[in-house]
Short mmCIF file of C-alpha atoms and ligand atoms in Angstrom, two decimals:
data_model
loop_
_atom_site.label_atom_id
_atom_site.label_comp_id
_atom_site.label_asym_id
_atom_site.label_seq_id
_atom_site.Cartn_x
_atom_site.Cartn_y
_atom_site.Cartn_z
CA MET A 1 12.27 118.87 145.15
CA LYS A 2 13.43 116.47 147.85
CA LYS A 3 12.50 117.22 151.45
CA ILE A 4 15.26 117.44 154.05
CA LEU A 5 14.74 117.49 157.79
CA ALA A 6 17.59 119.32 159.57
CA ILE A 7 17.76 118.39 163.26
CA CYS A 8 19.73 120.64 165.60
CA GLY A 9 21.30 118.94 168.62
CA SER A 10 21.64 122.20 170.54
CA THR A 11 18.87 124.04 172.36
CA ARG A 12 20.77 127.35 172.51
CA LYS A 13 19.39 130.42 170.71
CA GLN A 14 22.76 131.49 169.27
CA SER A 15 23.81 127.90 168.62
CA VAL A 16 26.68 127.42 166.21
CA ASN A 17 25.10 124.09 165.21
CA SER A 18 21.91 125.92 164.32
CA HIS A 19 23.98 128.45 162.34
CA ILE A 20 25.58 125.63 160.34
CA LEU A 21 22.17 124.14 159.51
CA HIS A 22 20.93 127.57 158.40
CA HIS A 23 24.07 127.95 156.27
CA ILE A 24 23.32 124.59 154.61
CA ALA A 25 19.63 125.39 154.11
CA ASN A 26 20.55 128.70 152.45
CA GLN A 27 23.27 127.19 150.28
CA TYR A 28 21.03 124.37 149.02
CA ALA A 29 17.73 126.29 148.94
CA GLY A 30 17.34 125.75 145.18
CA LYS A 31 18.11 122.04 145.36
CA ALA A 32 15.98 120.80 148.26
CA VAL A 33 13.28 121.96 150.66
CA PHE A 34 14.62 122.22 154.21
CA THR A 35 12.64 121.98 157.43
CA LEU A 36 14.70 122.99 160.46
CA TYR A 37 13.78 121.15 163.64
CA GLU A 38 15.08 123.18 166.57
CA SER A 39 12.61 121.91 169.17
CA ILE A 40 14.24 118.88 170.78
CA ASP A 41 13.66 120.61 174.12
CA GLN A 42 9.89 120.37 173.54
CA LEU A 43 9.95 116.57 173.60
CA PRO A 44 9.16 114.94 176.96
CA HIS A 45 11.72 112.76 178.71
CA PHE A 46 11.61 109.45 176.91
CA ASN A 47 9.86 106.75 178.88
CA PRO A 48 8.82 103.45 177.27
CA ASP A 49 5.59 103.64 179.31
CA LEU A 50 4.67 106.85 177.41
CA ASP A 51 5.56 105.30 174.05
CA THR A 52 1.98 104.17 173.50
CA ASP A 53 -1.29 105.64 172.22
CA PRO A 54 -2.07 108.44 172.69
CA LEU A 55 1.46 109.68 172.09
CA PRO A 56 2.47 113.18 173.24
CA ALA A 57 1.64 115.68 170.46
CA THR A 58 5.25 116.85 170.17
CA VAL A 59 6.38 113.27 169.59
CA ILE A 60 3.73 112.72 166.89
CA HIS A 61 4.93 115.90 165.17
CA PHE A 62 8.63 114.94 165.40
CA ARG A 63 7.97 111.46 164.04
CA GLN A 64 5.84 112.85 161.21
CA LEU A 65 8.63 115.21 160.16
CA ILE A 66 11.09 112.30 159.96
CA GLU A 67 8.60 110.16 158.03
CA ASP A 68 7.88 112.94 155.52
CA ALA A 69 11.57 113.68 154.90
CA ASP A 70 13.55 112.12 152.06
CA GLY A 71 16.67 112.55 154.18
CA VAL A 72 17.93 114.04 157.44
CA VAL A 73 20.86 116.27 158.29
CA ILE A 74 21.92 116.34 161.93
CA CYS A 75 24.23 118.90 163.50
CA THR A 76 25.05 118.58 167.18
CA PRO A 77 27.54 119.74 169.80
CA GLU A 78 29.36 117.53 172.29
CA TYR A 79 28.41 117.77 175.96
CA ILE A 80 30.72 116.14 178.52
CA PHE A 81 32.35 113.94 175.90
CA SER A 82 29.07 112.58 174.57
CA LEU A 83 25.85 113.58 172.79
CA PRO A 84 23.71 116.23 174.52
CA GLY A 85 21.00 114.54 176.60
CA SER A 86 18.20 116.45 174.83
CA PHE A 87 19.36 115.23 171.44
CA LYS A 88 19.81 111.62 172.57
CA ASN A 89 16.35 111.83 174.13
CA ALA A 90 14.87 112.84 170.75
CA ILE A 91 16.45 109.84 169.04
CA GLU A 92 15.21 107.55 171.82
CA TRP A 93 11.66 108.58 170.82
CA THR A 94 12.24 106.88 167.44
CA VAL A 95 13.67 103.59 168.68
CA SER A 96 10.33 101.75 168.71
CA THR A 97 9.78 102.79 165.07
CA THR A 98 11.55 102.09 161.80
CA LEU A 99 11.54 105.78 160.84
CA PHE A 100 15.30 106.02 160.38
CA THR A 101 15.69 102.65 158.68
CA ASN A 102 17.42 103.27 155.32
CA LYS A 103 16.78 107.02 155.67
CA PRO A 104 19.60 108.90 153.93
CA ALA A 105 21.50 111.04 156.44
CA ALA A 106 24.41 113.44 156.81
CA LEU A 107 25.90 113.71 160.29
CA ILE A 108 27.76 116.76 161.59
CA THR A 109 29.28 117.40 165.00
CA ALA A 110 30.31 121.00 165.65
CA SER A 111 31.94 121.39 169.04
CA SER A 112 35.06 122.73 170.72
CA SER A 113 36.60 119.27 170.41
CA GLY A 114 33.70 116.94 169.53
CA GLN A 115 35.54 113.68 168.82
CA LYS A 116 33.62 111.52 171.33
CA ALA A 117 30.22 112.92 170.41
CA HIS A 118 31.04 112.41 166.75
CA GLU A 119 31.80 108.74 167.37
CA ALA A 120 28.57 108.44 169.38
CA LEU A 121 26.55 110.22 166.70
CA ASN A 122 27.79 107.81 164.06
CA LEU A 123 27.16 104.79 166.30
CA VAL A 124 23.68 105.87 167.42
CA MET A 125 22.44 106.87 163.97
CA LYS A 126 23.85 103.75 162.30
CA THR A 127 22.17 101.71 165.03
CA VAL A 128 18.76 103.22 164.21
CA GLY A 129 19.44 102.38 160.58
CA VAL A 130 20.28 105.53 158.64
CA GLN A 131 21.96 105.24 155.27
CA LEU A 132 25.16 107.26 154.93
CA GLY A 133 26.88 108.33 151.73
CA GLU A 134 30.60 107.89 151.07
CA LYS A 135 31.44 111.00 153.11
CA GLY A 136 28.76 110.25 155.68
CA SER A 137 29.78 112.58 158.46
CA LEU A 138 31.84 115.64 159.30
CA LEU A 139 33.47 116.80 162.52
CA ILE A 140 33.90 120.57 162.81
CA SER A 141 36.15 121.26 165.79
CA ALA A 142 36.43 124.78 167.22
CA PRO A 143 33.48 125.98 165.10
CA LYS A 144 33.43 129.41 166.74
CA THR A 145 36.73 130.17 165.00
CA LYS A 146 35.23 129.16 161.63
CA LEU A 147 31.95 131.08 161.69
CA THR A 148 31.14 134.69 162.48
CA ILE A 149 28.95 135.43 165.49
CA ASP A 150 25.93 135.75 163.17
CA GLY A 151 26.59 132.42 161.47
CA GLN A 152 28.58 133.16 158.31
CA VAL A 153 31.04 130.35 157.54
CA THR A 154 34.33 132.21 157.07
CA ASP A 155 36.75 129.28 157.04
CA ALA A 156 37.18 128.12 153.43
CA ALA A 157 38.16 124.55 154.35
CA THR A 158 35.06 124.18 156.53
CA ALA A 159 32.78 125.61 153.84
CA SER A 160 34.26 123.22 151.32
CA ALA A 161 33.98 120.20 153.67
CA ILE A 162 30.29 121.03 154.26
CA THR A 163 29.71 121.25 150.50
CA GLU A 164 31.42 117.90 149.90
CA LEU A 165 29.34 116.22 152.60
CA MET A 166 26.08 117.74 151.35
CA ASP A 167 26.72 117.02 147.66
CA ASP A 168 27.44 113.41 148.55
CA PHE A 169 24.32 113.26 150.76
CA LEU A 170 22.06 114.73 148.05
CA SER A 171 23.41 112.16 145.58
CA ILE A 172 21.99 109.27 147.67
CA LEU A 173 18.49 110.73 148.09
C1 FMN B 1 27.24 121.47 179.41
C2 FMN B 1 28.31 121.63 178.35
C3 FMN B 1 29.25 120.64 178.19
C4 FMN B 1 30.22 120.75 177.19
N1 FMN B 1 31.09 119.73 177.00
C5 FMN B 1 31.90 119.76 175.92
C6 FMN B 1 32.69 118.63 175.59
O1 FMN B 1 32.74 117.62 176.28
N2 FMN B 1 33.42 118.67 174.46
C7 FMN B 1 33.41 119.77 173.61
O2 FMN B 1 34.02 119.73 172.56
N3 FMN B 1 32.70 120.86 173.94
C8 FMN B 1 31.93 120.88 175.05
N4 FMN B 1 31.17 121.97 175.35
C9 FMN B 1 31.31 123.20 174.56
C10 FMN B 1 30.47 123.17 173.32
O3 FMN B 1 31.16 122.50 172.32
C11 FMN B 1 30.21 124.58 172.81
O4 FMN B 1 29.55 125.31 173.81
C12 FMN B 1 29.39 124.57 171.53
O5 FMN B 1 29.42 125.84 170.96
C13 FMN B 1 27.98 124.19 171.80
O6 FMN B 1 27.27 124.16 170.58
P1 FMN B 1 26.13 125.22 170.26
O7 FMN B 1 26.83 126.55 170.03
O8 FMN B 1 25.52 124.70 169.00
O9 FMN B 1 25.18 125.26 171.40
C14 FMN B 1 30.23 121.90 176.37
C15 FMN B 1 29.29 122.90 176.56
C16 FMN B 1 28.34 122.78 177.54
C17 FMN B 1 27.30 123.87 177.69
#
């Protein structure tokens, strides 16, 4: 089975973005092997001076997970009309590599509004070279009205949009 790395852009324990990634991992459990990366807060602040041997252990681990994955799914909130700093920091740790070049990806923004972060997510991930399918990305606005507090996706349109995105993503792996 193909290996998928699911990167959560939120550091919150009860994160709705984390819930969406768990929903996807459960739904596609028989079709791919998912590794959830919910540790962006463990990465140090990116500094080009630190981007040299020996690399911080958490960075080595993060890069290895990307390298080993056949594709990545990202789900992130919007903070102050942009990507959360912790998530952007994680991506900055890959800029000196080619790890995302031609890596199949599915991009999700789940946030109260989320439009600006969604644009940024598409721009940033295309800039580091990911390959998107026809659907490519999905914006889920007001996600807290579409999932239960324990992460069940109750909104049928949202569940169906996630399935469309993921089916398209799996077809390009
Ligand atoms: C510091 C901060 C800034 C935020 N800024 C925005 C924003 O600009 N746009 C937006 O849609 N939501 C914003 N939100 C609300 C988040 O969308 C909401 O808290 C979301 O549930 C966070 O995702 P999570 O549940 O995965 O942590 C902000 C939340 C925080 C904590």
